Short mmCIF file of C-alpha atoms and ligand atoms in Angstrom, two decimals:
data_model
loop_
_atom_site.label_atom_id
_atom_site.label_comp_id
_atom_site.label_asym_id
_atom_site.label_seq_id
_atom_site.Cartn_x
_atom_site.Cartn_y
_atom_site.Cartn_z
CA MET W 247 208.93 164.31 -76.70
CA ALA W 248 210.58 167.24 -74.14
CA ILE W 249 212.27 165.62 -70.93
CA ALA W 250 210.51 167.30 -68.88
CA THR W 251 208.33 166.92 -65.56
CA VAL W 252 204.38 168.18 -66.70
CA ASN W 253 201.89 167.90 -63.98
CA PRO W 254 199.07 166.00 -66.07
CA THR W 255 196.15 167.05 -63.06
CA THR W 256 197.07 170.96 -64.10
CA GLY W 257 198.95 170.43 -67.44
CA GLU W 258 201.42 172.96 -66.27
CA THR W 259 205.54 172.55 -66.64
CA LEU W 260 207.40 172.16 -63.07
CA LYS W 261 210.91 171.01 -64.35
CA THR W 262 212.16 170.79 -67.88
CA PHE W 263 215.79 168.84 -68.55
CA GLU W 264 218.36 168.92 -71.60
CA PRO W 265 219.27 165.50 -72.95
CA LEU W 266 222.55 164.42 -72.25
CA ASP W 267 225.03 165.44 -75.04
CA GLU W 268 227.27 162.59 -77.23
CA HIS W 269 230.12 162.90 -74.93
CA GLU W 270 227.86 162.18 -71.64
CA VAL W 271 225.86 159.26 -72.85
CA GLU W 272 229.96 157.90 -74.12
CA GLU W 273 230.92 158.77 -70.50
CA ARG W 274 228.25 156.66 -68.85
CA ILE W 275 228.88 153.52 -71.25
CA ALA W 276 232.40 153.70 -70.78
CA LEU W 277 231.72 153.42 -67.06
CA ALA W 278 229.51 151.45 -67.44
CA ALA W 279 231.49 148.52 -69.31
CA THR W 280 234.58 149.20 -66.76
CA GLU W 281 232.21 148.14 -63.92
CA PHE W 282 231.01 145.20 -65.32
CA ALA W 283 234.39 143.88 -65.64
CA THR W 284 234.67 143.70 -62.39
CA TYR W 285 231.29 143.64 -60.89
CA ARG W 286 230.39 140.37 -62.64
CA ALA W 287 232.93 138.56 -60.08
CA THR W 288 231.05 139.99 -57.27
CA ASP W 289 229.66 137.53 -54.95
CA VAL W 290 226.04 137.10 -55.26
CA LYS W 291 225.92 137.21 -51.52
CA GLN W 292 227.07 140.65 -51.54
CA ARG W 293 225.09 141.72 -54.22
CA ALA W 294 222.18 140.49 -52.26
CA ALA W 295 223.16 142.73 -49.35
CA TRP W 296 223.30 145.77 -51.67
CA MET W 297 220.19 145.16 -52.88
CA GLN W 298 218.41 144.59 -49.56
CA SER W 299 219.78 148.26 -48.68
CA ALA W 300 218.43 149.54 -51.86
CA ALA W 301 214.94 147.97 -50.96
CA SER W 302 215.25 149.41 -47.17
CA LEU W 303 216.23 153.19 -48.65
CA LEU W 304 213.37 152.77 -50.87
CA GLU W 305 210.88 151.86 -48.13
CA SER W 306 211.80 154.30 -45.85
CA GLU W 307 211.63 157.30 -49.35
CA GLN W 308 208.27 155.77 -50.12
CA GLU W 309 206.11 158.91 -49.53
CA GLN W 310 208.46 160.99 -51.17
CA VAL W 311 208.42 158.80 -54.02
CA ALA W 312 205.17 158.03 -54.51
CA ARG W 313 204.39 162.09 -54.46
CA LEU W 314 206.63 162.49 -57.17
CA MET W 315 205.40 159.63 -59.41
CA THR W 316 201.84 161.06 -58.75
CA THR W 317 203.05 164.48 -59.52
CA GLU W 318 205.06 163.19 -62.89
CA MET W 319 201.99 161.12 -64.32
CA GLY W 320 199.00 161.50 -62.49
CA LYS W 321 198.64 157.87 -60.84
CA THR W 322 196.48 157.86 -57.65
CA LEU W 323 198.89 158.55 -54.48
CA VAL W 324 197.47 155.27 -52.72
CA SER W 325 198.33 153.47 -56.43
CA ALA W 326 201.81 155.48 -56.00
CA ARG W 327 202.36 154.08 -52.25
CA SER W 328 201.08 150.45 -53.82
CA GLU W 329 203.88 150.59 -56.45
CA VAL W 330 206.51 152.00 -54.52
CA ALA W 331 205.45 148.59 -51.70
CA LYS W 332 205.98 146.06 -54.46
CA CYS W 333 209.04 147.40 -55.84
CA VAL W 334 210.54 146.56 -52.44
CA LYS W 335 209.03 143.18 -52.37
CA GLY W 336 210.52 142.43 -56.03
CA MET W 337 213.74 143.81 -55.04
CA MET W 338 213.78 141.46 -52.11
CA TYR W 339 212.34 138.48 -53.52
CA TYR W 340 215.64 138.58 -55.98
CA ALA W 341 218.06 139.48 -53.09
CA GLU W 342 216.64 135.81 -51.69
CA HIS W 343 216.71 133.98 -54.56
CA ALA W 344 219.17 135.06 -57.00
CA GLU W 345 221.70 132.63 -55.59
CA GLU W 346 219.09 129.39 -56.33
CA PHE W 347 217.65 130.63 -59.56
CA LEU W 348 221.17 131.37 -60.87
CA ALA W 349 222.97 127.92 -59.44
CA ASP W 350 224.65 125.77 -61.91
CA GLU W 351 222.05 123.08 -63.38
CA PRO W 352 223.35 119.44 -63.40
CA ALA W 353 223.07 117.67 -66.69
CA ASP W 354 223.41 113.91 -67.60
CA GLY W 355 227.27 113.64 -67.73
CA PRO W 356 227.79 110.41 -68.47
CA ALA W 357 225.15 110.12 -71.58
CA VAL W 358 227.40 112.37 -73.47
CA GLY W 359 230.80 111.33 -72.27
CA ALA W 360 231.34 113.59 -69.94
CA ARG W 361 232.47 112.73 -66.05
CA ARG W 362 230.33 115.82 -65.38
CA ALA W 363 228.40 118.30 -67.08
CA TYR W 364 226.38 121.44 -66.39
CA ALA W 365 225.12 124.53 -67.52
CA ARG W 366 226.25 127.82 -65.86
CA TYR W 367 223.94 131.43 -65.64
CA GLN W 368 226.51 134.02 -66.46
CA PRO W 369 226.06 137.74 -66.96
CA LEU W 370 226.23 139.20 -69.92
CA GLY W 371 227.58 142.77 -69.54
CA PRO W 372 225.72 146.08 -70.24
CA VAL W 373 221.63 145.94 -70.56
CA LEU W 374 219.88 149.29 -72.24
CA ALA W 375 216.80 148.89 -70.70
CA VAL W 376 213.97 151.14 -72.58
CA MET W 377 211.07 152.15 -69.96
CA PRO W 378 207.61 153.45 -70.11
CA TRP W 379 206.08 156.07 -67.57
CA ASN W 380 202.79 154.24 -66.48
CA PHE W 381 204.63 152.56 -63.69
CA PRO W 382 207.50 154.25 -63.42
CA LEU W 383 208.81 152.47 -60.69
CA TRP W 384 207.98 149.08 -61.11
CA GLN W 385 208.80 148.79 -64.89
CA ALA W 386 212.51 149.83 -64.25
CA ILE W 387 212.74 147.78 -61.06
CA ARG W 388 211.38 144.54 -62.17
CA PHE W 389 214.19 144.72 -64.92
CA ALA W 390 216.88 146.53 -62.80
CA ALA W 391 216.41 143.96 -59.99
CA PRO W 392 217.46 140.95 -61.62
CA ALA W 393 219.86 142.30 -63.97
CA LEU W 394 221.99 143.35 -60.94
CA MET W 395 221.47 140.08 -58.90
CA ALA W 396 222.80 138.51 -62.07
CA GLY W 397 225.27 140.49 -62.49
CA ASN W 398 224.93 142.60 -65.36
CA VAL W 399 224.76 146.19 -65.40
CA GLY W 400 222.20 148.34 -66.45
CA LEU W 401 221.85 151.48 -68.12
CA LEU W 402 217.95 153.20 -68.36
CA LYS W 403 216.68 154.98 -70.62
CA HIS W 404 213.37 155.92 -69.12
CA ALA W 405 210.48 157.78 -70.84
CA SER W 406 210.64 161.64 -71.21
CA ASN W 407 207.74 162.83 -68.90
CA VAL W 408 209.04 161.00 -65.76
CA PRO W 409 212.74 162.44 -65.71
CA GLN W 410 212.85 162.80 -61.82
CA THR W 411 211.49 158.99 -61.27
CA ALA W 412 214.21 158.34 -63.63
CA LEU W 413 216.90 160.13 -62.01
CA TYR W 414 215.82 159.56 -58.55
CA LEU W 415 216.36 155.10 -59.61
CA GLY W 416 219.82 156.45 -60.72
CA GLU W 417 220.65 156.95 -57.69
CA LEU W 418 219.10 154.78 -55.54
CA PHE W 419 221.59 151.96 -56.45
CA ALA W 420 224.35 153.87 -55.55
CA ARG W 421 223.03 155.18 -52.57
CA ALA W 422 222.45 151.39 -51.32
CA GLY W 423 225.96 150.60 -52.02
CA PHE W 424 226.38 149.19 -55.52
CA PRO W 425 229.67 150.25 -56.96
CA ASP W 426 229.51 153.14 -59.55
CA GLY W 427 228.23 152.56 -62.51
CA CYS W 428 226.42 149.43 -61.79
CA PHE W 429 223.08 151.32 -62.70
CA GLN W 430 222.87 154.67 -64.48
CA THR W 431 220.29 156.74 -65.63
CA LEU W 432 220.67 158.23 -69.17
CA LEU W 433 218.38 161.58 -70.06
CA ILE W 434 217.99 160.85 -73.51
CA GLY W 435 215.33 161.00 -76.16
CA SER W 436 213.96 157.84 -78.02
CA GLY W 437 215.93 159.33 -81.49
CA GLN W 438 219.18 158.88 -79.16
CA VAL W 439 218.42 154.94 -78.46
CA GLU W 440 219.73 153.38 -81.55
CA ALA W 441 223.52 155.17 -81.18
CA VAL W 442 223.31 153.29 -77.86
CA LEU W 443 221.95 149.98 -79.06
CA ARG W 444 224.51 150.10 -81.35
CA ASP W 445 227.76 150.62 -78.92
CA HIS W 446 229.48 146.99 -79.31
CA ARG W 447 229.67 147.47 -75.68
CA VAL W 448 225.87 147.56 -74.88
CA VAL W 449 225.13 143.78 -75.29
CA ALA W 450 221.61 143.45 -74.99
CA ALA W 451 218.26 145.71 -74.62
CA THR W 452 214.79 145.19 -72.75
CA LEU W 453 211.51 147.30 -73.67
CA THR W 454 208.41 147.91 -71.95
CA GLY W 455 206.35 150.03 -74.44
CA SER W 456 204.30 150.38 -77.58
CA GLU W 457 204.63 148.07 -80.57
CA PRO W 458 205.97 151.07 -82.92
CA ALA W 459 208.63 151.24 -80.15
CA GLY W 460 209.25 147.60 -79.69
CA ARG W 461 209.33 146.98 -83.43
CA SER W 462 212.12 149.59 -84.02
CA VAL W 463 214.31 148.43 -80.90
CA ALA W 464 214.17 144.94 -82.34
CA SER W 465 215.12 145.38 -85.33
CA ILE W 466 218.10 147.77 -84.44
CA ALA W 467 218.85 144.88 -82.08
CA GLY W 468 218.70 142.31 -84.69
CA SER W 469 220.67 143.72 -86.81
CA GLU W 470 223.49 143.99 -84.13
CA VAL W 471 222.79 140.49 -83.33
CA LYS W 472 221.95 141.48 -79.92
CA LYS W 473 219.04 139.81 -77.45
CA THR W 474 216.35 141.45 -76.72
CA VAL W 475 213.19 141.56 -74.48
CA LEU W 476 209.99 142.92 -75.30
CA GLU W 477 206.73 143.56 -73.51
CA LEU W 478 204.77 145.72 -75.38
CA GLY W 479 200.90 146.53 -75.49
CA GLY W 480 197.94 144.70 -74.42
CA SER W 481 193.90 144.30 -75.23
CA ASP W 482 193.27 142.03 -72.52
CA PRO W 483 190.14 140.04 -72.69
CA TYR W 484 187.42 139.33 -69.78
CA VAL W 485 185.44 136.91 -70.14
CA VAL W 486 182.15 136.15 -67.70
CA MET W 487 180.47 132.67 -68.08
CA PRO W 488 177.10 132.71 -66.88
CA SER W 489 178.35 129.97 -63.36
CA ALA W 490 180.57 133.24 -62.49
CA ASP W 491 180.48 134.64 -58.94
CA LEU W 492 178.77 138.31 -60.36
CA ASP W 493 179.33 140.52 -57.69
CA ALA W 494 183.23 139.36 -57.73
CA ALA W 495 183.13 139.73 -61.06
CA VAL W 496 181.79 142.86 -61.60
CA ALA W 497 184.06 144.36 -58.52
CA THR W 498 187.07 143.14 -60.01
CA ALA W 499 185.93 144.12 -63.46
CA VAL W 500 186.03 148.37 -62.71
CA THR W 501 189.21 147.78 -61.14
CA ALA W 502 190.86 145.98 -63.77
CA ARG W 503 189.90 148.51 -66.20
CA VAL W 504 190.16 151.47 -64.20
CA GLN W 505 193.62 151.02 -62.25
CA ASN W 506 196.46 153.30 -62.79
CA ASN W 507 193.46 155.37 -64.36
CA GLY W 508 193.13 152.89 -66.95
CA GLN W 509 196.69 152.85 -68.40
CA SER W 510 198.18 149.59 -68.01
CA CYS W 511 199.04 147.21 -70.13
CA ILE W 512 197.46 143.80 -68.77
CA ALA W 513 194.21 146.15 -67.59
CA ALA W 514 191.37 144.16 -69.08
CA LYS W 515 190.03 146.33 -71.90
CA ARG W 516 187.01 144.32 -73.87
CA PHE W 517 184.57 142.54 -71.32
CA ILE W 518 182.99 139.37 -73.21
CA VAL W 519 179.91 138.30 -71.23
CA HIS W 520 177.53 135.30 -72.23
CA THR W 521 174.14 136.34 -73.09
CA ASP W 522 172.45 134.93 -69.73
CA VAL W 523 174.17 137.28 -67.42
CA TYR W 524 174.82 140.02 -69.51
CA ASP W 525 172.08 142.35 -68.64
CA ASP W 526 172.47 142.03 -64.92
CA PHE W 527 176.45 142.02 -65.45
CA THR W 528 176.06 145.55 -67.67
CA ALA W 529 173.58 147.56 -65.40
CA ARG W 530 175.94 146.34 -62.03
CA PHE W 531 179.33 147.58 -64.36
CA VAL W 532 178.34 150.56 -65.17
CA ALA W 533 176.20 152.02 -62.14
CA ARG W 534 179.82 151.11 -60.38
CA MET W 535 181.80 152.58 -63.33
CA GLU W 536 179.41 155.94 -63.20
CA ALA W 537 180.15 155.74 -59.20
CA LEU W 538 183.86 156.28 -59.35
CA ARG W 539 185.05 159.48 -58.18
CA VAL W 540 187.56 160.96 -60.74
CA GLY W 541 189.86 163.98 -59.57
CA ASP W 542 193.23 165.16 -57.92
CA PRO W 543 195.19 162.01 -57.80
CA GLN W 544 197.18 163.44 -54.59
CA GLU W 545 193.48 163.20 -52.81
CA GLU W 546 193.01 159.68 -50.84
CA SER W 547 189.46 159.60 -52.08
CA THR W 548 190.18 159.91 -56.02
CA ASP W 549 189.28 156.56 -57.67
CA VAL W 550 190.74 157.69 -61.01
CA GLY W 551 193.36 160.90 -62.04
CA PRO W 552 193.81 162.45 -65.40
CA LEU W 553 195.61 160.81 -68.33
CA ALA W 554 199.20 160.80 -68.15
CA THR W 555 199.74 163.38 -71.06
CA GLU W 556 197.54 165.27 -73.29
CA GLN W 557 198.54 163.22 -76.28
CA GLY W 558 197.06 159.91 -74.74
CA ARG W 559 193.62 161.87 -73.76
CA ASP W 560 193.02 163.18 -76.99
CA ASP W 561 194.23 159.71 -78.49
CA LEU W 562 191.37 158.11 -76.03
CA GLU W 563 188.97 160.72 -77.16
CA MET W 564 189.30 160.09 -80.74
CA LEU W 565 188.89 156.20 -80.46
CA VAL W 566 185.73 156.54 -78.33
CA ALA W 567 184.44 159.32 -81.19
CA ASP W 568 185.86 157.07 -83.96
CA ALA W 569 183.40 154.11 -82.46
CA VAL W 570 180.25 156.10 -81.69
CA GLY W 571 180.48 158.04 -85.25
CA ARG W 572 180.30 154.22 -86.69
CA GLY W 573 177.35 152.82 -84.64
CA ALA W 574 178.57 152.30 -81.03
CA HIS W 575 176.61 153.37 -77.98
CA VAL W 576 177.87 155.26 -74.72
CA LEU W 577 176.55 154.07 -71.62
CA CYS W 578 178.34 155.89 -69.07
CA GLY W 579 180.85 158.44 -69.85
CA GLY W 580 182.22 159.64 -73.18
CA PHE W 581 183.26 162.76 -72.25
CA ILE W 582 185.97 165.17 -71.12
CA PRO W 583 184.76 166.87 -68.06
CA ASP W 584 185.28 170.55 -67.67
CA ARG W 585 188.39 170.90 -65.40
CA PRO W 586 191.69 171.66 -65.98
CA GLY W 587 194.38 168.65 -66.46
CA TRP W 588 194.09 165.89 -68.65
CA PHE W 589 191.22 163.86 -67.50
CA TYR W 590 188.79 161.76 -68.65
CA GLN W 591 185.09 160.19 -67.66
CA PRO W 592 184.75 156.56 -67.03
CA THR W 593 182.85 155.37 -70.09
CA VAL W 594 181.19 152.32 -71.28
CA ILE W 595 180.87 151.90 -74.54
CA THR W 596 178.96 149.31 -76.56
CA ASP W 597 177.67 147.75 -79.95
CA ILE W 598 181.07 147.33 -80.96
CA THR W 599 181.82 146.16 -84.66
CA PRO W 600 184.94 145.37 -86.15
CA GLU W 601 185.20 148.32 -88.50
CA MET W 602 185.96 150.48 -85.70
CA ARG W 603 189.37 151.45 -84.40
CA ILE W 604 188.41 150.30 -81.02
CA PHE W 605 187.94 146.64 -82.33
CA MET W 606 191.42 146.00 -82.30
CA GLU W 607 193.59 148.93 -80.99
CA GLU W 608 194.64 148.95 -77.63
CA VAL W 609 192.37 151.65 -75.48
CA PHE W 610 194.92 153.20 -73.08
CA GLY W 611 192.46 155.04 -71.01
CA PRO W 612 189.48 154.68 -68.64
CA ALA W 613 187.05 153.06 -71.60
CA ALA W 614 185.80 149.99 -71.51
CA SER W 615 184.28 147.64 -74.46
CA LEU W 616 181.53 145.49 -74.15
CA TYR W 617 180.30 142.48 -75.76
CA ARG W 618 177.94 140.16 -75.63
CA VAL W 619 177.96 136.44 -76.70
CA ALA W 620 176.29 133.11 -76.98
CA ASP W 621 178.51 130.63 -76.01
CA ILE W 622 182.37 129.89 -75.11
CA ASP W 623 183.09 129.20 -78.56
CA GLU W 624 181.94 132.63 -79.60
CA ALA W 625 184.09 133.91 -76.26
CA LEU W 626 187.13 132.43 -76.84
CA ALA W 627 187.02 133.54 -80.84
CA LEU W 628 186.45 137.09 -79.91
CA ALA W 629 189.22 137.09 -76.94
CA ASN W 630 191.56 135.80 -79.12
CA VAL W 631 190.45 138.27 -82.43
CA THR W 632 193.34 140.84 -81.57
CA ASP W 633 196.91 141.13 -82.63
CA PHE W 634 197.93 141.11 -79.18
CA GLY W 635 198.18 138.39 -76.44
CA LEU W 636 199.73 140.02 -73.15
CA GLY W 637 197.22 138.50 -70.23
CA SER W 638 193.83 137.47 -70.07
CA ASN W 639 190.34 137.06 -67.46
CA ALA W 640 187.82 134.35 -67.70
CA TRP W 641 185.22 134.01 -64.54
CA THR W 642 183.47 130.89 -64.29
CA THR W 643 183.48 128.08 -61.66
CA ASP W 644 182.47 125.25 -64.09
CA GLU W 645 185.93 123.09 -64.56
CA ILE W 646 185.86 122.32 -67.96
CA GLU W 647 185.20 125.84 -69.07
CA GLN W 648 188.26 126.51 -66.95
CA GLU W 649 190.71 124.35 -68.50
CA ARG W 650 189.27 125.41 -71.95
CA PHE W 651 190.27 129.11 -71.39
CA VAL W 652 193.65 127.99 -69.86
CA ALA W 653 194.10 125.84 -73.35
CA ASP W 654 192.70 128.14 -76.05
CA LEU W 655 193.50 131.89 -74.82
CA GLU W 656 195.96 133.30 -76.88
CA ALA W 657 198.03 135.18 -74.14
CA GLY W 658 201.35 134.86 -72.08
CA ALA W 659 198.97 134.93 -68.73
CA VAL W 660 195.39 133.54 -68.16
CA PHE W 661 193.71 134.44 -64.77
CA ILE W 662 190.78 132.34 -63.86
CA ASN W 663 188.59 134.01 -61.29
CA GLY W 664 190.56 137.12 -60.52
CA MET W 665 192.59 139.80 -62.19
CA VAL W 666 195.49 139.81 -64.14
CA THR W 667 198.77 141.11 -61.99
CA SER W 668 202.13 140.78 -61.92
CA SER W 669 204.21 139.40 -59.15
CA PRO W 670 207.92 138.78 -58.71
CA GLU W 671 206.97 135.20 -58.22
CA LEU W 672 205.25 134.77 -61.72
CA PRO W 673 206.73 134.94 -64.95
CA PHE W 674 205.47 138.31 -66.98
CA GLY W 675 205.19 138.46 -70.54
CA GLY W 676 203.15 138.06 -73.55
CA VAL W 677 202.49 136.52 -77.24
CA LYS W 678 201.80 137.70 -80.78
CA ASN W 679 202.44 141.38 -81.03
CA SER W 680 202.32 142.18 -76.99
CA GLY W 681 206.09 141.04 -77.49
CA TYR W 682 208.28 138.00 -76.41
CA GLY W 683 210.84 136.97 -73.26
CA ARG W 684 209.42 136.59 -70.11
CA GLU W 685 210.36 139.10 -66.69
CA LEU W 686 210.35 138.66 -63.46
CA SER W 687 210.36 134.72 -61.59
CA ALA W 688 213.54 132.57 -62.51
CA HIS W 689 212.40 132.91 -65.88
CA GLY W 690 213.51 136.85 -65.60
CA ILE W 691 216.52 136.72 -64.02
CA ARG W 692 217.58 134.30 -66.92
CA GLU W 693 217.09 135.88 -69.62
CA PHE W 694 220.10 138.31 -69.62
CA CYS W 695 222.49 135.46 -68.88
CA ASN W 696 224.70 133.19 -70.82
CA ILE W 697 223.39 129.88 -70.06
CA LYS W 698 226.77 128.78 -70.58
CA THR W 699 227.49 124.48 -71.29
CA VAL W 700 229.98 122.91 -69.16
CA TRP W 701 231.57 119.64 -70.31
CA ILE W 702 234.08 117.95 -68.00
CA GLY W 703 235.94 114.61 -69.35
P1 LIG O 951 205.95 154.08 -75.98
O1 LIG O 951 206.14 155.39 -76.42
O2 LIG O 951 206.71 153.03 -76.53
O3 LIG O 951 207.41 154.35 -74.80
C1 LIG O 951 207.81 153.32 -74.10
C2 LIG O 951 209.67 154.18 -74.12
O4 LIG O 951 210.15 153.66 -75.39
C3 LIG O 951 209.80 155.51 -73.39
O5 LIG O 951 210.91 155.32 -72.94
C4 LIG O 951 210.12 156.43 -75.03
O6 LIG O 951 210.55 157.28 -74.70
C5 LIG O 951 211.07 154.99 -75.42
N1 LIG O 951 210.43 155.03 -77.26
C6 LIG O 951 209.61 155.15 -77.81
N2 LIG O 951 209.67 155.55 -79.09
C7 LIG O 951 211.09 154.49 -79.66
C8 LIG O 951 211.54 154.53 -80.69
N3 LIG O 951 211.10 154.60 -81.80
N4 LIG O 951 212.96 154.07 -80.49
C9 LIG O 951 213.66 153.82 -79.15
N5 LIG O 951 212.62 154.01 -78.13
C10 LIG O 951 211.44 154.62 -78.32
O7 LIG O 951 205.28 153.96 -75.07
P2 LIG O 951 203.91 154.58 -73.83
O8 LIG O 951 203.25 155.41 -74.30
O9 LIG O 951 205.07 155.35 -72.95
O10 LIG O 951 203.84 153.35 -73.00
C11 LIG O 951 202.17 152.51 -73.02
C12 LIG O 951 202.61 151.24 -73.82
O11 LIG O 951 203.32 150.80 -73.04
C13 LIG O 951 201.17 150.94 -73.85
O12 LIG O 951 201.04 150.23 -75.02
C14 LIG O 951 201.38 149.51 -73.06
O13 LIG O 951 200.47 148.75 -73.18
C15 LIG O 951 202.44 149.01 -73.07
N6 LIG O 951 203.20 148.68 -71.81
C16 LIG O 951 203.53 147.40 -72.11
C17 LIG O 951 204.06 146.65 -70.84
C18 LIG O 951 203.87 145.24 -70.45
O14 LIG O 951 204.96 144.72 -69.51
N7 LIG O 951 203.93 144.19 -71.67
C19 LIG O 951 203.93 147.73 -69.55
C20 LIG O 951 203.52 148.86 -69.45
C21 LIG O 951 203.33 149.50 -70.65
P3 LIG O 951 210.25 158.84 -75.01
O15 LIG O 951 209.46 158.77 -73.82
O16 LIG O 951 211.63 159.54 -74.81
O17 LIG O 951 209.42 158.55 -76.04
#
């Protein structure tokens, strides 16, 4: 994919960029390695002060950054502003809590013949972050904030369709006072990732993106014995049981599906509804999906903007067409609106069977799959049927059912009577083919640390 800003609302190419050549990549890796040697020893309080300055800068530039993201990948301006605010919060969270998360962890010294024993969290070195376009700021910040606070340095390979956001991020930390080389953007294509990953000075990698990209990065890193964290796709179930507050379940279902124009890894994608409330849920859900305002994401009143890329829109169209061709029914939407840009009408589709691609694949756009089930066992079996295991939602006020969902949903997160979201305070990550490792919270900052055992006799 060319490195370029192409406005998905119009299809117009606004700016193109040359990828860095081998020599330029080498310079940046060398700078990262040199900087790490001193940065690793900086006081955590100093890092926190720089992180707070970066958060303040970002906050003061909220409108400009939000408009940039909307232009590059089509998210609504309203949601882009919230994304900036979330990043500010995440940066402040790690500025405030890193010292506590990285404090020496005492162990039982006498039990192992020591006067004193403990675990110390130490940084690893330059970490490569391969990031997706869907939350262009938040995905990168949720790597950068804990990594920098832990004393690591970062090299960001962002998605090729958000180069200006990537460059902004590369400058933000330096402008806030972090020493040169602590966080650098590498404008490179995916074909250049392998060489960076194999460089002996790059010690680990994190990738957020699709399963094929994750497999590739993990296998290269594996052959070099380098740690990876993978945050991959999801096909989150959204189960509605008879005791649920249906008004809340329906309203949240719409938001959970169409957030970020339907392009979120933790968007609810499969709506699994108990037969007792299926008809009522369906009528209300379809009415709300039909009422969504599709349009220019820069307009405050728009609910759903375009998909980020033409390819993404075409993939979605093909998934729906495949299902319809095999007998599925479209209850609303199911077409490309007649306008420029890469829009797709919010869609609800039902009568889905296992031979349809949509049954197992991730739907990355505003199309909801709807299923009717007879009981909780059928709901759980269907919820767990895919190879993904990222988030999961269940709506029930019955405490026994709640416990059953908590115990048996195969996912990195379960949200009962609410929508799966990420927050700095909670660990985030998946099981099965949704990846491994955790971001955010204390777990996230420790992923790229050497947990050094210390034994003092
Ligand atoms: P993608 O095509 O995998 O791209 C993600 C990043 O990986 C981009 O920087 C891309 O670079 C790079 N890349 C692609 N193929 C690569 C390869 N073979 N080797 C190294 N790097 C490679 O994914 P996407 O379409 O942008 O994003 C959508 C996917 O991300 C969805 O599956 C979504 O569920 C997932 N996602 C997961 C999470 C999570 O936290 N679990 C969060 C957000 C999104 P180029 O742009 O240059 O190709």
